[in-house]
PDB file of C-alpha atoms in Angstrom:
ATOM      1  CA  MET A   1     113.862  88.015 118.688  1.00  0.00           C
ATOM      2  CA  MET A   2     116.338  90.464 118.527  1.00  0.00           C
ATOM      3  CA  ARG A   3     115.476  94.017 119.347  1.00  0.00           C
ATOM      4  CA  GLY A   4     114.237  95.582 115.795  1.00  0.00           C
ATOM      5  CA  GLU A   5     113.789  92.017 114.250  1.00  0.00           C
ATOM      6  CA  ARG A   6     110.598  91.652 112.335  1.00  0.00           C
ATOM      7  CA  LEU A   7     108.401  88.813 113.406  1.00  0.00           C
ATOM      8  CA  GLN A   8     107.724  86.300 110.906  1.00  0.00           C
ATOM      9  CA  VAL A   9     104.076  85.525 110.659  1.00  0.00           C
ATOM     10  CA  MET A  10     102.298  83.142 107.778  1.00  0.00           C
ATOM     11  CA  HIS A  11      98.508  83.113 106.877  1.00  0.00           C
ATOM     12  CA  MET A  12      97.300  79.875 105.798  1.00  0.00           C
ATOM     13  CA  ILE A  13      94.568  78.849 103.805  1.00  0.00           C
ATOM     14  CA  ASP A  14      93.598  75.940 101.579  1.00  0.00           C
ATOM     15  CA  SER A  15      93.120  77.861  98.301  1.00  0.00           C
ATOM     16  CA  LEU A  16      92.770  81.562  96.937  1.00  0.00           C
ATOM     17  CA  ALA A  17      89.226  80.633  95.206  1.00  0.00           C
ATOM     18  CA  LEU A  18      86.817  83.782  95.427  1.00  0.00           C
ATOM     19  CA  GLY A  19      85.426  83.642  98.990  1.00  0.00           C
ATOM     20  CA  GLY A  20      85.011  85.103 102.348  1.00  0.00           C
ATOM     21  CA  ALA A  21      87.667  83.363 104.314  1.00  0.00           C
ATOM     22  CA  GLU A  22      89.947  83.801 101.313  1.00  0.00           C
ATOM     23  CA  ARG A  23      89.654  87.576 101.023  1.00  0.00           C
ATOM     24  CA  ILE A  24      89.800  88.037 104.577  1.00  0.00           C
ATOM     25  CA  ALA A  25      93.365  85.651 104.528  1.00  0.00           C
ATOM     26  CA  VAL A  26      94.407  87.842 102.050  1.00  0.00           C
ATOM     27  CA  ASP A  27      93.253  91.697 103.371  1.00  0.00           C
ATOM     28  CA  LEU A  28      95.127  90.557 106.839  1.00  0.00           C
ATOM     29  CA  ALA A  29      98.215  89.343 105.512  1.00  0.00           C
ATOM     30  CA  ASN A  30      98.410  92.870 103.631  1.00  0.00           C
ATOM     31  CA  SER A  31      97.412  94.648 106.327  1.00  0.00           C
ATOM     32  CA  LEU A  32      99.987  93.739 108.919  1.00  0.00           C
ATOM     33  CA  PRO A  33     102.260  96.427 109.397  1.00  0.00           C
ATOM     34  CA  LYS A  34     105.515  95.983 107.415  1.00  0.00           C
ATOM     35  CA  ASP A  35     107.740  97.501 109.893  1.00  0.00           C
ATOM     36  CA  GLU A  36     106.474  94.782 112.566  1.00  0.00           C
ATOM     37  CA  PHE A  37     106.015  91.749 110.382  1.00  0.00           C
ATOM     38  CA  GLU A  38     107.415  89.550 107.423  1.00  0.00           C
ATOM     39  CA  VAL A  39     104.199  88.110 105.969  1.00  0.00           C
ATOM     40  CA  HIS A  40     103.678  84.906 104.379  1.00  0.00           C
ATOM     41  CA  LEU A  41     100.859  83.567 102.681  1.00  0.00           C
ATOM     42  CA  CYS A  42     100.250  80.009 101.929  1.00  0.00           C
ATOM     43  CA  ALA A  43      97.857  78.231  99.889  1.00  0.00           C
ATOM     44  CA  THR A  44      97.695  74.757 101.105  1.00  0.00           C
ATOM     45  CA  ARG A  45      96.144  73.322  97.971  1.00  0.00           C
ATOM     46  CA  LYS A  46      96.067  75.630  95.202  1.00  0.00           C
ATOM     47  CA  GLY A  47      96.101  79.291  94.191  1.00  0.00           C
ATOM     48  CA  GLY A  48      93.349  81.145  92.698  1.00  0.00           C
ATOM     49  CA  PRO A  49      91.565  84.423  91.483  1.00  0.00           C
ATOM     50  CA  LEU A  50      92.505  86.337  94.641  1.00  0.00           C
ATOM     51  CA  GLU A  51      96.529  86.176  94.062  1.00  0.00           C
ATOM     52  CA  ALA A  52      96.274  89.051  92.109  1.00  0.00           C
ATOM     53  CA  ASP A  53      95.366  91.342  95.262  1.00  0.00           C
ATOM     54  CA  ILE A  54      98.294  90.170  97.363  1.00  0.00           C
ATOM     55  CA  ALA A  55     100.685  92.887  98.067  1.00  0.00           C
ATOM     56  CA  PRO A  56     104.128  92.979  97.124  1.00  0.00           C
ATOM     57  CA  HIS A  57     105.981  92.717 100.468  1.00  0.00           C
ATOM     58  CA  VAL A  58     103.863  89.518 101.126  1.00  0.00           C
ATOM     59  CA  GLN A  59     105.294  86.561  99.879  1.00  0.00           C
ATOM     60  CA  PHE A  60     103.494  83.915  98.605  1.00  0.00           C
ATOM     61  CA  PHE A  61     103.793  80.232  98.067  1.00  0.00           C
ATOM     62  CA  VAL A  62     101.506  77.526  96.944  1.00  0.00           C
ATOM     63  CA  LEU A  63     101.892  73.901  98.753  1.00  0.00           C
ATOM     64  CA  GLY A  64     100.098  71.917  96.809  1.00  0.00           C
ATOM     65  CA  ARG A  65      98.483  69.507  99.080  1.00  0.00           C
ATOM     66  CA  ARG A  66      96.780  66.603  97.784  1.00  0.00           C
ATOM     67  CA  SER A  67      95.223  64.913 101.098  1.00  0.00           C
ATOM     68  CA  ARG A  68      94.560  65.527 104.456  1.00  0.00           C
ATOM     69  CA  VAL A  69      97.811  64.129 105.412  1.00  0.00           C
ATOM     70  CA  ASP A  70     100.296  64.648 102.616  1.00  0.00           C
ATOM     71  CA  LEU A  71     104.120  64.017 104.055  1.00  0.00           C
ATOM     72  CA  LYS A  72     105.704  65.282 100.916  1.00  0.00           C
ATOM     73  CA  ALA A  73     103.985  68.266 101.176  1.00  0.00           C
ATOM     74  CA  LEU A  74     104.295  68.605 105.221  1.00  0.00           C
ATOM     75  CA  SER A  75     107.764  68.044 104.748  1.00  0.00           C
ATOM     76  CA  LYS A  76     108.163  71.071 102.276  1.00  0.00           C
ATOM     77  CA  LEU A  77     105.960  73.127 104.500  1.00  0.00           C
ATOM     78  CA  SER A  78     108.449  72.475 107.217  1.00  0.00           C
ATOM     79  CA  ARG A  79     111.557  73.438 105.269  1.00  0.00           C
ATOM     80  CA  TYR A  80     109.945  76.796 104.081  1.00  0.00           C
ATOM     81  CA  LEU A  81     108.891  77.861 107.858  1.00  0.00           C
ATOM     82  CA  CYS A  82     112.644  76.707 108.908  1.00  0.00           C
ATOM     83  CA  CYS A  83     114.218  78.602 106.153  1.00  0.00           C
ATOM     84  CA  HIS A  84     112.077  81.848 106.718  1.00  0.00           C
ATOM     85  CA  ASN A  85     111.922  80.965 110.898  1.00  0.00           C
ATOM     86  CA  VAL A  86     108.364  81.267 110.920  1.00  0.00           C
ATOM     87  CA  ARG A  87     106.896  82.035 114.406  1.00  0.00           C
ATOM     88  CA  ILE A  88     103.261  82.169 114.184  1.00  0.00           C
ATOM     89  CA  ILE A  89     100.861  80.354 111.651  1.00  0.00           C
ATOM     90  CA  HIS A  90      97.342  82.219 111.635  1.00  0.00           C
ATOM     91  CA  ALA A  91      95.136  79.399 110.028  1.00  0.00           C
ATOM     92  CA  HIS A  92      92.051  80.138 108.380  1.00  0.00           C
ATOM     93  CA  SER A  93      89.157  77.822 108.252  1.00  0.00           C
ATOM     94  CA  THR A  94      89.779  73.966 107.503  1.00  0.00           C
ATOM     95  CA  SER A  95      93.611  74.762 107.314  1.00  0.00           C
ATOM     96  CA  LEU A  96      93.950  74.383 110.831  1.00  0.00           C
ATOM     97  CA  PHE A  97      94.598  70.344 110.321  1.00  0.00           C
ATOM     98  CA  THR A  98      97.974  71.247 108.186  1.00  0.00           C
ATOM     99  CA  ALA A  99      98.795  74.171 110.532  1.00  0.00           C
ATOM    100  CA  VAL A 100      98.501  71.531 113.743  1.00  0.00           C
ATOM    101  CA  LEU A 101     100.469  69.244 112.108  1.00  0.00           C
ATOM    102  CA  ALA A 102     103.172  71.825 111.076  1.00  0.00           C
ATOM    103  CA  SER A 103     103.405  72.640 114.688  1.00  0.00           C
ATOM    104  CA  PHE A 104     104.973  69.560 115.554  1.00  0.00           C
ATOM    105  CA  LEU A 105     107.898  70.246 113.173  1.00  0.00           C
ATOM    106  CA  PRO A 106     111.283  72.646 113.309  1.00  0.00           C
ATOM    107  CA  PRO A 107     110.655  75.451 113.886  1.00  0.00           C
ATOM    108  CA  PHE A 108     107.501  74.296 116.165  1.00  0.00           C
ATOM    109  CA  PRO A 109     105.626  77.668 115.649  1.00  0.00           C
ATOM    110  CA  LYS A 110     102.423  78.734 117.490  1.00  0.00           C
ATOM    111  CA  VAL A 111      98.915  78.481 115.567  1.00  0.00           C
ATOM    112  CA  LEU A 112      96.090  80.753 115.710  1.00  0.00           C
ATOM    113  CA  TRP A 113      92.913  79.603 114.386  1.00  0.00           C
ATOM    114  CA  HIS A 114      90.640  81.680 112.746  1.00  0.00           C
ATOM    115  CA  ASN A 115      87.292  80.276 112.370  1.00  0.00           C
ATOM    116  CA  HIS A 116      85.046  81.153 109.402  1.00  0.00           C
ATOM    117  CA  ILE A 117      83.280  78.107 109.066  1.00  0.00           C
ATOM    118  CA  GLY A 118      79.191  79.070 109.323  1.00  0.00           C
ATOM    119  CA  ASP A 119      77.592  76.157 110.180  1.00  0.00           C
ATOM    120  CA  ILE A 120      80.391  74.299 112.223  1.00  0.00           C
ATOM    121  CA  ASP A 121      78.465  74.605 115.769  1.00  0.00           C
ATOM    122  CA  THR A 122      75.677  72.522 114.452  1.00  0.00           C
ATOM    123  CA  ASP A 123      77.753  69.462 113.766  1.00  0.00           C
ATOM    124  CA  ALA A 124      78.500  67.153 116.982  1.00  0.00           C
ATOM    125  CA  TRP A 125      81.344  65.706 114.715  1.00  0.00           C
ATOM    126  CA  SER A 126      83.113  69.082 114.770  1.00  0.00           C
ATOM    127  CA  VAL A 127      83.115  69.201 118.400  1.00  0.00           C
ATOM    128  CA  LEU A 128      85.272  65.894 118.580  1.00  0.00           C
ATOM    129  CA  VAL A 129      87.619  67.011 115.611  1.00  0.00           C
ATOM    130  CA  TYR A 130      88.221  70.691 116.164  1.00  0.00           C
ATOM    131  CA  GLY A 131      88.285  70.062 119.919  1.00  0.00           C
ATOM    132  CA  LEU A 132      91.406  68.151 119.450  1.00  0.00           C
ATOM    133  CA  LEU A 133      92.910  70.071 117.030  1.00  0.00           C
ATOM    134  CA  VAL A 134      92.676  73.334 119.214  1.00  0.00           C
ATOM    135  CA  ARG A 135      94.693  71.970 121.952  1.00  0.00           C
ATOM    136  CA  ARG A 136      97.327  72.666 120.128  1.00  0.00           C
ATOM    137  CA  ALA A 137      96.296  76.246 118.716  1.00  0.00           C
ATOM    138  CA  SER A 138      97.106  79.502 120.867  1.00  0.00           C
ATOM    139  CA  GLY A 139      94.057  81.258 120.747  1.00  0.00           C
ATOM    140  CA  VAL A 140      90.684  81.303 118.439  1.00  0.00           C
ATOM    141  CA  ILE A 141      89.574  83.934 116.340  1.00  0.00           C
ATOM    142  CA  ALA A 142      85.733  83.984 115.118  1.00  0.00           C
ATOM    143  CA  VAL A 143      84.193  85.802 112.948  1.00  0.00           C
ATOM    144  CA  ASN A 144      80.846  86.013 114.605  1.00  0.00           C
ATOM    145  CA  ASP A 145      79.562  85.856 118.469  1.00  0.00           C
ATOM    146  CA  ARG A 146      77.830  82.783 118.218  1.00  0.00           C
ATOM    147  CA  LEU A 147      81.523  80.868 117.021  1.00  0.00           C
ATOM    148  CA  ALA A 148      83.247  82.763 119.487  1.00  0.00           C
ATOM    149  CA  ASP A 149      80.521  81.288 122.290  1.00  0.00           C
ATOM    150  CA  TRP A 150      80.865  77.691 120.642  1.00  0.00           C
ATOM    151  CA  ALA A 151      84.692  77.749 120.694  1.00  0.00           C
ATOM    152  CA  ARG A 152      84.813  78.616 124.471  1.00  0.00           C
ATOM    153  CA  GLU A 153      81.653  76.222 125.704  1.00  0.00           C
ATOM    154  CA  ALA A 154      82.133  73.550 123.091  1.00  0.00           C
ATOM    155  CA  LEU A 155      85.585  73.257 122.599  1.00  0.00           C
ATOM    156  CA  ARG A 156      86.634  74.778 126.233  1.00  0.00           C
ATOM    157  CA  VAL A 157      88.811  77.016 124.842  1.00  0.00           C
ATOM    158  CA  ARG A 158      90.270  79.528 127.425  1.00  0.00           C
ATOM    159  CA  LYS A 159      87.652  82.726 127.565  1.00  0.00           C
ATOM    160  CA  ASP A 160      90.570  84.793 127.448  1.00  0.00           C
ATOM    161  CA  ARG A 161      91.938  83.055 124.345  1.00  0.00           C
ATOM    162  CA  VAL A 162      89.009  83.406 122.256  1.00  0.00           C
ATOM    163  CA  TRP A 163      88.141  86.606 120.294  1.00  0.00           C
ATOM    164  CA  TYR A 164      85.206  87.862 118.092  1.00  0.00           C
ATOM    165  CA  ILE A 165      86.900  89.926 115.351  1.00  0.00           C
ATOM    166  CA  PRO A 166      84.417  91.091 112.393  1.00  0.00           C
ATOM    167  CA  ASN A 167      84.888  90.666 108.546  1.00  0.00           C
ATOM    168  CA  PHE A 168      86.148  93.765 107.141  1.00  0.00           C
ATOM    169  CA  VAL A 169      86.564  95.467 103.819  1.00  0.00           C
ATOM    170  CA  ARG A 170      90.115  96.834 102.912  1.00  0.00           C
ATOM    171  CA  PRO A 171      89.669  99.840 100.585  1.00  0.00           C
ATOM    172  CA  ILE A 172      91.670  99.825  97.511  1.00  0.00           C
ATOM    173  CA  GLY A 173      91.862 103.488  96.247  1.00  0.00           C
ATOM    174  CA  SER A 174      90.014 104.699  93.528  1.00  0.00           C
ATOM    175  CA  GLN A 175      89.167 101.582  92.336  1.00  0.00           C
ATOM    176  CA  VAL A 176      86.507 101.217  94.553  1.00  0.00           C
ATOM    177  CA  ARG A 177      84.586 103.564  92.630  1.00  0.00           C
ATOM    178  CA  ALA A 178      84.932 101.975  89.323  1.00  0.00           C
ATOM    179  CA  GLY A 179      81.584 101.379  87.534  1.00  0.00           C
ATOM    180  CA  CYS A 180      79.338 102.355  90.391  1.00  0.00           C
ATOM    181  CA  ASP A 181      77.271 104.636  87.801  1.00  0.00           C
ATOM    182  CA  ASP A 182      76.149 101.795  86.330  1.00  0.00           C
ATOM    183  CA  LEU A 183      74.381  99.970  89.487  1.00  0.00           C
ATOM    184  CA  PRO A 184      70.979 100.057  89.957  1.00  0.00           C
ATOM    185  CA  GLY A 185      69.835 102.852  92.543  1.00  0.00           C
ATOM    186  CA  HIS A 186      71.288 106.400  93.590  1.00  0.00           C
ATOM    187  CA  PRO A 187      74.372 107.167  95.651  1.00  0.00           C
ATOM    188  CA  GLY A 188      73.185 106.932  99.272  1.00  0.00           C
ATOM    189  CA  ARG A 189      70.388 104.710  98.795  1.00  0.00           C
ATOM    190  CA  ARG A 190      72.066 101.467  98.185  1.00  0.00           C
ATOM    191  CA  VAL A 191      72.551  98.768 100.555  1.00  0.00           C
ATOM    192  CA  VAL A 192      75.353  96.258  99.314  1.00  0.00           C
ATOM    193  CA  CYS A 193      75.421  92.979 101.012  1.00  0.00           C
ATOM    194  CA  VAL A 194      78.491  90.754  99.971  1.00  0.00           C
ATOM    195  CA  ALA A 195      78.164  87.236 100.625  1.00  0.00           C
ATOM    196  CA  GLY A 196      77.617  83.720  98.903  1.00  0.00           C
ATOM    197  CA  ILE A 197      74.502  82.941  98.379  1.00  0.00           C
ATOM    198  CA  ARG A 198      73.575  79.681 100.797  1.00  0.00           C
ATOM    199  CA  PRO A 199      71.115  79.031 103.581  1.00  0.00           C
ATOM    200  CA  GLN A 200      74.064  79.914 106.198  1.00  0.00           C
ATOM    201  CA  LYS A 201      74.097  83.509 105.358  1.00  0.00           C
ATOM    202  CA  ASP A 202      70.280  83.419 106.232  1.00  0.00           C
ATOM    203  CA  PHE A 203      69.260  85.793 103.284  1.00  0.00           C
ATOM    204  CA  ALA A 204      65.314  85.617 103.912  1.00  0.00           C
ATOM    205  CA  THR A 205      65.845  87.611 107.332  1.00  0.00           C
ATOM    206  CA  LEU A 206      67.980  90.287 105.031  1.00  0.00           C
ATOM    207  CA  LEU A 207      65.249  90.418 102.307  1.00  0.00           C
ATOM    208  CA  ARG A 208      62.323  90.678 104.895  1.00  0.00           C
ATOM    209  CA  ALA A 209      64.211  93.300 106.973  1.00  0.00           C
ATOM    210  CA  PHE A 210      64.713  95.305 103.555  1.00  0.00           C
ATOM    211  CA  ALA A 211      60.745  95.243 103.073  1.00  0.00           C
ATOM    212  CA  GLU A 212      60.838  97.253 106.287  1.00  0.00           C
ATOM    213  CA  VAL A 213      63.232  99.577 104.961  1.00  0.00           C
ATOM    214  CA  LEU A 214      61.249 100.438 101.997  1.00  0.00           C
ATOM    215  CA  ARG A 215      58.507 101.463 103.805  1.00  0.00           C
ATOM    216  CA  ASP A 216      60.889 104.675 105.217  1.00  0.00           C
ATOM    217  CA  VAL A 217      63.086 104.829 102.461  1.00  0.00           C
ATOM    218  CA  PRO A 218      60.879 103.817  99.122  1.00  0.00           C
ATOM    219  CA  ASP A 219      63.931 104.294  96.699  1.00  0.00           C
ATOM    220  CA  ALA A 220      66.247 102.229  98.645  1.00  0.00           C
ATOM    221  CA  VAL A 221      68.256  99.658  96.546  1.00  0.00           C
ATOM    222  CA  LEU A 222      69.541  96.177  97.920  1.00  0.00           C
ATOM    223  CA  LEU A 223      72.458  95.065  96.082  1.00  0.00           C
ATOM    224  CA  VAL A 224      73.409  91.416  96.720  1.00  0.00           C
ATOM    225  CA  VAL A 225      77.084  90.248  95.424  1.00  0.00           C
ATOM    226  CA  GLY A 226      77.917  86.882  95.547  1.00  0.00           C
ATOM    227  CA  GLY A 227      78.043  83.306  93.569  1.00  0.00           C
ATOM    228  CA  VAL A 228      75.113  80.985  93.751  1.00  0.00           C
ATOM    229  CA  ARG A 229      76.483  78.152  95.931  1.00  0.00           C
ATOM    230  CA  ASP A 230      72.797  76.511  96.077  1.00  0.00           C
ATOM    231  CA  GLU A 231      70.254  76.523  93.226  1.00  0.00           C
ATOM    232  CA  GLY A 232      67.375  75.387  95.218  1.00  0.00           C
ATOM    233  CA  TYR A 233      68.038  77.737  97.726  1.00  0.00           C
ATOM    234  CA  PHE A 234      68.183  80.429  95.366  1.00  0.00           C
ATOM    235  CA  ARG A 235      65.191  79.892  93.794  1.00  0.00           C
ATOM    236  CA  GLY A 236      63.537  79.942  97.176  1.00  0.00           C
ATOM    237  CA  LEU A 237      64.637  83.501  97.777  1.00  0.00           C
ATOM    238  CA  GLN A 238      63.617  84.318  94.266  1.00  0.00           C
ATOM    239  CA  LEU A 239      60.196  83.619  95.098  1.00  0.00           C
ATOM    240  CA  LEU A 240      60.214  85.413  98.528  1.00  0.00           C
ATOM    241  CA  GLN A 241      61.447  88.565  96.699  1.00  0.00           C
ATOM    242  CA  LYS A 242      58.427  88.645  94.439  1.00  0.00           C
ATOM    243  CA  GLN A 243      55.839  87.897  97.470  1.00  0.00           C
ATOM    244  CA  LEU A 244      57.385  90.661  99.280  1.00  0.00           C
ATOM    245  CA  GLY A 245      57.072  93.075  96.413  1.00  0.00           C
ATOM    246  CA  LEU A 246      61.046  93.701  96.140  1.00  0.00           C
ATOM    247  CA  ALA A 247      61.468  92.759  92.117  1.00  0.00           C
ATOM    248  CA  GLU A 248      62.327  96.341  91.645  1.00  0.00           C
ATOM    249  CA  ALA A 249      64.448  96.869  94.266  1.00  0.00           C
ATOM    250  CA  GLU A 250      66.734  94.035  95.003  1.00  0.00           C
ATOM    251  CA  HIS A 251      68.936  92.941  92.645  1.00  0.00           C
ATOM    252  CA  TRP A 252      71.242  89.717  92.384  1.00  0.00           C
ATOM    253  CA  LEU A 253      74.708  91.046  91.058  1.00  0.00           C
TER     254      LEU A 253
END
């Protein structure tokens, strides 16, 4: 790179549907310093509602990939990477497959894998598949300590090439407070959990912990913001909510 030249970086995600990995991909792309990076965001399959939150300085495009190995889409991606001289692909979740394929083509970008896949470490097949893929990655970011350990121990990624970076919420100014007056509970007494309602998020532990909180803070309120991914799991949580006496203190938004 020439002195003063901005580094071309692409964040890659399969879609921009409403989800944790998708939100982090958008927020990280938006947050990179504009004076140091020229930022691109690629949705390999399709866009989605989170397109509305992409910052004006982030260049966004939909690749339109139709299969795991879509040669037409891969050629389109390579042309885009060459045109913009993208040096780094920051691949989120399963978009690692596409990023690795692209790394074999000009301009031969480096790949960084951001692992958001909650239960990937429980699948023996994943060790084989991702163990091969991460050989092309320069590093791995994990969203929790368990996945970081899995990358080091099961995938045998060098310890100094694995980082745990917790997910974060990017403030969006005055919009954050919009509608708060209509929420259950009182300011300073609300606990908010933002997550898809599925077993990997371990909501049972959250409910039991909140029951303990209520002993010391009787007017506390738990607000869960997230879509129901597993109806059977959700019904079980509603039953546990009643058993713990949280009917008035815990709300599914």
